[in-house]
Amino acid sequence: MPLNMAAAAAPPAGGGGCCPAGPGGGGSVPVLFCFSVFARPSTVPHGAGYELLIQKFLSLYGDQLDMHRKFVVQLFAEEWSQYIDLPKGFVVSERCKVRLVPLQIQITTLGNLTPSSTVFFCCDMQERFRPAIKYFGDIISVGQRLVQGARILGIPVIVTEQYPKGLGSTVQEIDLTGVKLVLPKTKFSMVLPEVEAALADIPGVRSVVLFGVETHVCIQQTALELVGRGVEVHIVADATSSRSMMDRMFALERLARTGIIVTTSEAILLQLVADKDHPKFKEIQNIIKASAPESGLLSKV
């Protein structure tokens, strides 16, 4: 999987391991970090994985990297006498050589959605936010449409709740029957180890449809982390809000400029069925028969 240097990315898919973790260990391991015509020796902790290697590349070459380019990390494999893409699950256990390679082909986010490669993220739609979030009733209504649509189409839904002990559970209007995961959190981003593990259990995930609150905090931080891990993110503008419209609108604008897709609930659901002859089209049509509330968005256009 290509790496976007604008944010930390997740490990690329691949097979095997040329430098698997060995028994014991500890201390530092020498690694030669190569980029372009440069080769700089350094050390990383024994057992360091992909993310630590990326951090080291950034510390060594950050001022020379085009953060808008796509890159892959490769490992020099003695058995092949050449570089190979970094194997999945790779950790450093012995002296080795890695390099960062820019891709020559521009990778464009097309925004195509299919049920088999999509997961819905419902972020912190909790009772205590009701009086504070702008247009929260509208956001709840659209959020329920999305969760219902995901259930009809067999799309996994992951739900988080920010400090539920103090902020309460997900609002009752949103039916969480059959969702894959409901997880409490204190971190603003939804990208938690449990969420990453749940995503790893779902084969072929390429896209996340993200909605909830607040747009400029948890939604924004979740979206940026997911994009950094190579996931295409669709933010549902009519299903996310903040305590202030200023924060909401500036966050949506910033996210759109980073290449994240900002769209609407109806566009998402119809893109997922794609055809009036889809066996679930009638059920989805019933959900969107009445137009979604505009939740203050039109007043800001």
mmCIF file of C-alpha atoms in Angstrom:
data_model
loop_
_atom_site.group_PDB
_atom_site.id
_atom_site.type_symbol
_atom_site.label_atom_id
_atom_site.label_comp_id
_atom_site.label_asym_id
_atom_site.label_seq_id
_atom_site.Cartn_x
_atom_site.Cartn_y
_atom_site.Cartn_z
ATOM 1 C CA MET A 1 0.000 0.000 0.000
ATOM 2 C CA PRO A 2 1.401 3.434 -0.886
ATOM 3 C CA LEU A 3 2.272 5.790 1.948
ATOM 4 C CA ASN A 4 1.040 9.370 2.068
ATOM 5 C CA MET A 5 3.748 11.284 3.921
ATOM 6 C CA ALA A 6 1.273 13.975 4.963
ATOM 7 C CA ALA A 7 0.338 11.706 7.889
ATOM 8 C CA ALA A 8 1.577 8.482 9.454
ATOM 9 C CA ALA A 9 0.370 5.481 7.423
ATOM 10 C CA ALA A 10 -0.462 1.914 8.290
ATOM 11 C CA PRO A 11 1.652 -1.097 7.208
ATOM 12 C CA PRO A 12 1.308 -2.110 3.569
ATOM 13 C CA ALA A 13 -0.138 -5.453 2.649
ATOM 14 C CA GLY A 14 2.366 -8.093 1.715
ATOM 15 C CA GLY A 15 3.495 -11.598 2.417
ATOM 16 C CA GLY A 16 6.216 -13.195 4.446
ATOM 17 C CA GLY A 17 8.940 -11.574 6.496
ATOM 18 C CA CYS A 18 12.617 -11.279 5.657
ATOM 19 C CA CYS A 19 13.542 -10.052 9.073
ATOM 20 C CA PRO A 20 11.076 -11.694 11.479
ATOM 21 C CA ALA A 21 11.103 -11.104 15.192
ATOM 22 C CA GLY A 22 13.420 -13.450 16.997
ATOM 23 C CA PRO A 23 13.426 -14.701 20.571
ATOM 24 C CA GLY A 24 14.819 -12.482 23.265
ATOM 25 C CA GLY A 25 16.089 -9.128 22.127
ATOM 26 C CA GLY A 26 16.168 -5.668 23.562
ATOM 27 C CA GLY A 27 18.397 -2.681 23.016
ATOM 28 C CA SER A 28 19.002 -1.009 19.661
ATOM 29 C CA VAL A 29 19.510 -2.458 16.187
ATOM 30 C CA PRO A 30 21.508 -0.703 13.444
ATOM 31 C CA VAL A 31 19.501 0.161 10.342
ATOM 32 C CA LEU A 32 20.628 1.903 7.158
ATOM 33 C CA PHE A 33 17.917 4.331 5.969
ATOM 34 C CA CYS A 34 18.143 5.105 2.246
ATOM 35 C CA PHE A 35 16.321 7.769 0.264
ATOM 36 C CA SER A 36 17.177 9.025 -3.228
ATOM 37 C CA VAL A 37 21.005 9.191 -3.398
ATOM 38 C CA PHE A 38 21.369 9.319 0.385
ATOM 39 C CA ALA A 39 22.096 6.541 2.879
ATOM 40 C CA ARG A 40 22.136 7.399 6.570
ATOM 41 C CA PRO A 41 22.896 4.867 9.319
ATOM 42 C CA SER A 42 20.868 5.026 12.507
ATOM 43 C CA THR A 43 19.407 2.727 15.146
ATOM 44 C CA VAL A 44 15.902 1.689 16.180
ATOM 45 C CA PRO A 45 14.704 -0.335 19.181
ATOM 46 C CA HIS A 46 14.700 -4.103 18.786
ATOM 47 C CA GLY A 47 11.192 -5.077 17.638
ATOM 48 C CA ALA A 48 10.486 -1.712 15.981
ATOM 49 C CA GLY A 49 7.782 -1.957 13.342
ATOM 50 C CA TYR A 50 6.546 0.007 10.365
ATOM 51 C CA GLU A 51 5.441 3.142 12.196
ATOM 52 C CA LEU A 52 8.772 3.590 13.974
ATOM 53 C CA LEU A 53 10.604 3.190 10.663
ATOM 54 C CA ILE A 54 8.390 5.885 9.138
ATOM 55 C CA GLN A 55 9.102 8.215 12.060
ATOM 56 C CA LYS A 56 12.821 7.638 11.580
ATOM 57 C CA PHE A 57 12.584 8.384 7.839
ATOM 58 C CA LEU A 58 10.759 11.613 8.665
ATOM 59 C CA SER A 59 13.372 12.626 11.232
ATOM 60 C CA LEU A 60 16.232 11.904 8.825
ATOM 61 C CA TYR A 61 14.780 13.193 5.561
ATOM 62 C CA GLY A 62 11.697 15.229 6.453
ATOM 63 C CA ASP A 63 13.042 18.435 4.939
ATOM 64 C CA GLN A 64 13.605 16.677 1.590
ATOM 65 C CA LEU A 65 10.293 14.840 1.289
ATOM 66 C CA ASP A 66 7.375 16.118 -0.770
ATOM 67 C CA MET A 67 4.587 15.519 1.722
ATOM 68 C CA HIS A 68 2.009 15.337 -1.083
ATOM 69 C CA ARG A 69 3.758 12.457 -2.855
ATOM 70 C CA LYS A 70 3.030 8.784 -2.340
ATOM 71 C CA PHE A 71 5.832 6.493 -1.138
ATOM 72 C CA VAL A 72 6.491 2.839 -0.411
ATOM 73 C CA VAL A 73 8.937 1.417 2.128
ATOM 74 C CA GLN A 74 11.176 -1.422 0.940
ATOM 75 C CA LEU A 75 13.561 -3.823 2.661
ATOM 76 C CA PHE A 76 16.787 -5.173 1.166
ATOM 77 C CA ALA A 77 16.366 -8.969 1.003
ATOM 78 C CA GLU A 78 19.631 -10.901 0.940
ATOM 79 C CA GLU A 79 17.981 -13.979 -0.560
ATOM 80 C CA TRP A 80 16.910 -11.963 -3.621
ATOM 81 C CA SER A 81 19.847 -9.535 -3.631
ATOM 82 C CA GLN A 82 17.420 -6.666 -4.155
ATOM 83 C CA TYR A 83 14.793 -4.551 -2.409
ATOM 84 C CA ILE A 84 11.282 -5.896 -1.807
ATOM 85 C CA ASP A 85 8.169 -4.183 -0.434
ATOM 86 C CA LEU A 86 8.224 -4.234 3.353
ATOM 87 C CA PRO A 87 6.493 -7.474 4.441
ATOM 88 C CA LYS A 88 3.303 -7.278 6.483
ATOM 89 C CA GLY A 89 3.993 -7.491 10.203
ATOM 90 C CA PHE A 90 7.692 -6.780 9.739
ATOM 91 C CA VAL A 91 9.698 -5.925 12.865
ATOM 92 C CA VAL A 92 13.400 -5.168 13.165
ATOM 93 C CA SER A 93 15.299 -7.958 14.884
ATOM 94 C CA GLU A 94 18.695 -7.705 13.197
ATOM 95 C CA ARG A 95 20.843 -5.314 11.176
ATOM 96 C CA CYS A 96 19.075 -4.411 7.938
ATOM 97 C CA LYS A 97 18.699 -1.839 5.170
ATOM 98 C CA VAL A 98 15.458 -0.065 4.206
ATOM 99 C CA ARG A 99 14.614 2.584 1.654
ATOM 100 C CA LEU A 100 11.792 5.028 0.897
ATOM 101 C CA VAL A 101 10.728 5.037 -2.753
ATOM 102 C CA PRO A 102 8.518 7.742 -4.336
ATOM 103 C CA LEU A 103 5.872 6.464 -6.701
ATOM 104 C CA GLN A 104 5.977 7.986 -10.166
ATOM 105 C CA ILE A 105 2.257 7.589 -10.852
ATOM 106 C CA GLN A 106 -0.124 10.122 -9.358
ATOM 107 C CA ILE A 107 -2.694 8.329 -7.202
ATOM 108 C CA THR A 108 -6.123 9.966 -7.350
ATOM 109 C CA THR A 109 -8.928 9.436 -4.863
ATOM 110 C CA LEU A 110 -11.971 8.651 -6.960
ATOM 111 C CA GLY A 111 -14.456 8.300 -4.134
ATOM 112 C CA ASN A 112 -16.133 5.133 -5.372
ATOM 113 C CA LEU A 113 -17.998 3.190 -2.676
ATOM 114 C CA THR A 114 -18.995 -0.462 -2.605
ATOM 115 C CA PRO A 115 -20.651 -2.226 0.369
ATOM 116 C CA SER A 116 -18.011 -4.955 0.436
ATOM 117 C CA SER A 117 -15.144 -2.501 0.961
ATOM 118 C CA THR A 118 -16.848 0.073 3.210
ATOM 119 C CA VAL A 119 -17.227 0.507 6.972
ATOM 120 C CA PHE A 120 -19.372 3.127 8.734
ATOM 121 C CA PHE A 121 -17.939 5.032 11.728
ATOM 122 C CA CYS A 122 -20.470 6.629 14.098
ATOM 123 C CA CYS A 123 -18.618 9.019 16.403
ATOM 124 C CA ASP A 124 -19.816 10.062 19.872
ATOM 125 C CA MET A 125 -23.521 10.675 19.212
ATOM 126 C CA GLN A 126 -24.250 10.894 22.936
ATOM 127 C CA GLU A 127 -27.054 12.207 25.085
ATOM 128 C CA ARG A 128 -25.105 14.872 26.959
ATOM 129 C CA PHE A 129 -24.210 16.583 23.672
ATOM 130 C CA ARG A 130 -27.890 17.160 22.834
ATOM 131 C CA PRO A 131 -28.216 20.727 24.226
ATOM 132 C CA ALA A 132 -24.764 21.872 23.037
ATOM 133 C CA ILE A 133 -24.367 20.703 19.425
ATOM 134 C CA LYS A 134 -25.841 22.826 16.650
ATOM 135 C CA TYR A 135 -28.736 21.074 14.866
ATOM 136 C CA PHE A 136 -28.167 17.954 16.963
ATOM 137 C CA GLY A 137 -31.706 16.692 16.314
ATOM 138 C CA ASP A 138 -31.084 16.841 12.568
ATOM 139 C CA ILE A 139 -27.711 15.128 12.972
ATOM 140 C CA ILE A 140 -29.319 12.323 14.980
ATOM 141 C CA SER A 141 -32.027 11.873 12.349
ATOM 142 C CA VAL A 142 -29.516 11.571 9.519
ATOM 143 C CA GLY A 143 -27.222 9.373 11.617
ATOM 144 C CA GLN A 144 -30.080 6.945 12.149
ATOM 145 C CA ARG A 145 -30.698 6.854 8.376
ATOM 146 C CA LEU A 146 -27.088 5.921 7.820
ATOM 147 C CA VAL A 147 -27.021 3.216 10.492
ATOM 148 C CA GLN A 148 -30.275 1.785 9.133
ATOM 149 C CA GLY A 149 -28.916 1.858 5.591
ATOM 150 C CA ALA A 150 -25.723 0.112 6.694
ATOM 151 C CA ARG A 151 -27.801 -2.618 8.358
ATOM 152 C CA ILE A 152 -29.840 -3.153 5.175
ATOM 153 C CA LEU A 153 -26.718 -3.355 3.010
ATOM 154 C CA GLY A 154 -24.707 -5.512 5.421
ATOM 155 C CA ILE A 155 -22.072 -2.850 6.040
ATOM 156 C CA PRO A 156 -20.245 -3.052 9.399
ATOM 157 C CA VAL A 157 -20.774 -0.129 11.778
ATOM 158 C CA ILE A 158 -18.248 0.873 14.442
ATOM 159 C CA VAL A 159 -19.515 3.179 17.193
ATOM 160 C CA THR A 160 -17.531 5.108 19.781
ATOM 161 C CA GLU A 161 -18.654 6.956 22.893
ATOM 162 C CA GLN A 162 -16.518 9.706 24.389
ATOM 163 C CA TYR A 163 -16.146 9.186 28.163
ATOM 164 C CA PRO A 164 -19.631 7.630 28.509
ATOM 165 C CA LYS A 165 -19.416 7.686 32.320
ATOM 166 C CA GLY A 166 -19.714 11.457 32.161
ATOM 167 C CA LEU A 167 -21.314 12.086 28.763
ATOM 168 C CA GLY A 168 -23.796 9.230 28.581
ATOM 169 C CA SER A 169 -24.415 6.554 25.981
ATOM 170 C CA THR A 170 -25.356 6.882 22.321
ATOM 171 C CA VAL A 171 -28.756 8.553 21.939
ATOM 172 C CA GLN A 172 -31.718 6.189 21.925
ATOM 173 C CA GLU A 173 -32.916 7.414 18.526
ATOM 174 C CA ILE A 174 -29.981 5.648 16.886
ATOM 175 C CA ASP A 175 -30.647 1.912 16.813
ATOM 176 C CA LEU A 176 -27.368 0.102 17.402
ATOM 177 C CA THR A 177 -28.787 -3.368 16.796
ATOM 178 C CA GLY A 178 -26.225 -5.480 14.972
ATOM 179 C CA VAL A 179 -23.348 -2.980 14.957
ATOM 180 C CA LYS A 180 -19.889 -4.522 14.940
ATOM 181 C CA LEU A 181 -18.435 -2.619 17.882
ATOM 182 C CA VAL A 182 -19.452 -0.062 20.523
ATOM 183 C CA LEU A 183 -16.359 1.277 22.236
ATOM 184 C CA PRO A 184 -15.802 3.832 25.025
ATOM 185 C CA LYS A 185 -12.882 6.196 24.544
ATOM 186 C CA THR A 186 -11.084 9.204 25.956
ATOM 187 C CA LYS A 187 -8.919 9.875 22.890
ATOM 188 C CA PHE A 188 -10.582 12.281 20.456
ATOM 189 C CA SER A 189 -9.835 10.175 17.376
ATOM 190 C CA MET A 190 -11.758 6.952 16.830
ATOM 191 C CA VAL A 191 -8.572 5.255 15.627
ATOM 192 C CA LEU A 192 -7.944 3.103 18.698
ATOM 193 C CA PRO A 193 -6.207 -0.290 18.865
ATOM 194 C CA GLU A 194 -9.573 -2.036 19.222
ATOM 195 C CA VAL A 195 -10.908 -0.226 16.165
ATOM 196 C CA GLU A 196 -7.810 -1.067 14.128
ATOM 197 C CA ALA A 197 -8.180 -4.711 15.184
ATOM 198 C CA ALA A 198 -11.832 -4.684 14.125
ATOM 199 C CA LEU A 199 -10.891 -3.225 10.739
ATOM 200 C CA ALA A 200 -8.217 -5.891 10.312
ATOM 201 C CA ASP A 201 -10.932 -8.536 10.784
ATOM 202 C CA ILE A 202 -12.914 -7.140 7.845
ATOM 203 C CA PRO A 203 -11.357 -8.207 4.534
ATOM 204 C CA GLY A 204 -10.845 -5.656 1.795
ATOM 205 C CA VAL A 205 -11.750 -2.458 3.676
ATOM 206 C CA ARG A 206 -10.915 0.552 1.505
ATOM 207 C CA SER A 207 -13.361 3.255 2.587
ATOM 208 C CA VAL A 208 -14.790 4.644 5.822
ATOM 209 C CA VAL A 209 -18.015 6.658 5.946
ATOM 210 C CA LEU A 210 -17.624 8.929 8.977
ATOM 211 C CA PHE A 211 -20.282 10.916 10.870
ATOM 212 C CA GLY A 212 -20.997 12.210 14.371
ATOM 213 C CA VAL A 213 -19.605 14.947 16.599
ATOM 214 C CA GLU A 214 -17.752 17.192 16.880
ATOM 215 C CA THR A 215 -16.745 18.014 13.323
ATOM 216 C CA HIS A 216 -13.651 20.040 14.233
ATOM 217 C CA VAL A 217 -12.407 17.673 16.951
ATOM 218 C CA CYS A 218 -13.173 13.953 16.910
ATOM 219 C CA ILE A 219 -14.363 13.803 13.297
ATOM 220 C CA GLN A 220 -11.418 15.806 11.992
ATOM 221 C CA GLN A 221 -8.799 13.888 13.981
ATOM 222 C CA THR A 222 -10.339 10.520 13.036
ATOM 223 C CA ALA A 223 -10.409 11.440 9.347
ATOM 224 C CA LEU A 224 -6.800 12.608 9.285
ATOM 225 C CA GLU A 225 -5.574 9.458 11.054
ATOM 226 C CA LEU A 226 -7.496 7.192 8.685
ATOM 227 C CA VAL A 227 -6.194 8.983 5.604
ATOM 228 C CA GLY A 228 -2.703 8.659 7.016
ATOM 229 C CA ARG A 229 -3.259 4.911 7.162
ATOM 230 C CA GLY A 230 -4.258 4.759 3.511
ATOM 231 C CA VAL A 231 -8.032 4.621 4.048
ATOM 232 C CA GLU A 232 -10.348 6.684 1.851
ATOM 233 C CA VAL A 233 -12.631 8.789 4.070
ATOM 234 C CA HIS A 234 -16.119 10.087 3.262
ATOM 235 C CA ILE A 235 -17.474 12.605 5.782
ATOM 236 C CA VAL A 236 -21.253 12.991 5.801
ATOM 237 C CA ALA A 237 -21.771 16.757 6.069
ATOM 238 C CA ASP A 238 -25.449 16.516 7.043
ATOM 239 C CA ALA A 239 -24.627 14.003 9.802
ATOM 240 C CA THR A 240 -21.850 15.850 11.594
ATOM 241 C CA SER A 241 -21.811 19.066 13.587
ATOM 242 C CA SER A 242 -20.112 21.079 16.323
ATOM 243 C CA ARG A 243 -21.060 23.463 19.119
ATOM 244 C CA SER A 244 -20.458 26.340 16.718
ATOM 245 C CA MET A 245 -21.196 26.609 13.018
ATOM 246 C CA MET A 246 -17.883 28.383 12.522
ATOM 247 C CA ASP A 247 -15.921 25.386 13.798
ATOM 248 C CA ARG A 248 -18.111 23.001 11.815
ATOM 249 C CA MET A 249 -17.771 24.793 8.479
ATOM 250 C CA PHE A 250 -14.061 25.556 8.746
ATOM 251 C CA ALA A 251 -13.374 21.908 9.644
ATOM 252 C CA LEU A 252 -15.342 20.635 6.629
ATOM 253 C CA GLU A 253 -13.474 23.062 4.372
ATOM 254 C CA ARG A 254 -10.092 22.046 5.769
ATOM 255 C CA LEU A 255 -10.870 18.343 5.411
ATOM 256 C CA ALA A 256 -12.054 18.751 1.819
ATOM 257 C CA ARG A 257 -8.804 20.517 0.946
ATOM 258 C CA THR A 258 -6.797 17.558 2.252
ATOM 259 C CA GLY A 259 -8.521 15.234 -0.222
ATOM 260 C CA ILE A 260 -11.118 13.849 2.152
ATOM 261 C CA ILE A 261 -14.516 13.483 0.482
ATOM 262 C CA VAL A 262 -17.227 15.678 2.027
ATOM 263 C CA THR A 263 -20.649 14.513 0.875
ATOM 264 C CA THR A 264 -24.254 13.918 1.986
ATOM 265 C CA SER A 265 -26.182 10.999 3.407
ATOM 266 C CA GLU A 266 -28.357 10.530 0.326
ATOM 267 C CA ALA A 267 -25.329 10.570 -1.971
ATOM 268 C CA ILE A 268 -23.660 7.909 0.186
ATOM 269 C CA LEU A 269 -26.645 5.559 0.298
ATOM 270 C CA LEU A 270 -27.428 5.810 -3.413
ATOM 271 C CA GLN A 271 -23.788 5.352 -4.352
ATOM 272 C CA LEU A 272 -23.723 2.157 -2.307
ATOM 273 C CA VAL A 273 -26.724 0.645 -4.116
ATOM 274 C CA ALA A 274 -25.616 2.104 -7.494
ATOM 275 C CA ASP A 275 -28.517 0.622 -9.499
ATOM 276 C CA LYS A 276 -32.316 0.735 -9.255
ATOM 277 C CA ASP A 277 -32.236 -3.007 -9.857
ATOM 278 C CA HIS A 278 -30.155 -3.566 -6.722
ATOM 279 C CA PRO A 279 -32.090 -6.016 -4.502
ATOM 280 C CA LYS A 280 -32.015 -3.539 -1.602
ATOM 281 C CA PHE A 281 -32.841 -0.396 -3.597
ATOM 282 C CA LYS A 282 -36.485 -0.215 -2.490
ATOM 283 C CA GLU A 283 -35.502 -0.423 1.171
ATOM 284 C CA ILE A 284 -32.915 2.317 0.744
ATOM 285 C CA GLN A 285 -35.394 4.403 -1.247
ATOM 286 C CA ASN A 286 -37.811 4.232 1.678
ATOM 287 C CA ILE A 287 -35.139 5.678 3.973
ATOM 288 C CA ILE A 288 -34.469 8.691 1.735
ATOM 289 C CA LYS A 289 -38.024 9.246 0.484
ATOM 290 C CA ALA A 290 -38.253 12.328 2.681
ATOM 291 C CA SER A 291 -35.309 14.656 2.120
ATOM 292 C CA ALA A 292 -32.744 14.806 4.908
ATOM 293 C CA PRO A 293 -32.831 17.978 7.054
ATOM 294 C CA GLU A 294 -30.276 20.541 5.907
ATOM 295 C CA SER A 295 -29.040 21.191 9.471
ATOM 296 C CA GLY A 296 -27.930 24.743 8.810
ATOM 297 C CA LEU A 297 -25.689 23.853 5.882
ATOM 298 C CA LEU A 298 -27.656 25.797 3.275
ATOM 299 C CA SER A 299 -27.504 28.983 5.321
ATOM 300 C CA LYS A 300 -23.710 28.821 5.019
ATOM 301 C CA VAL A 301 -23.526 28.202 1.267
#
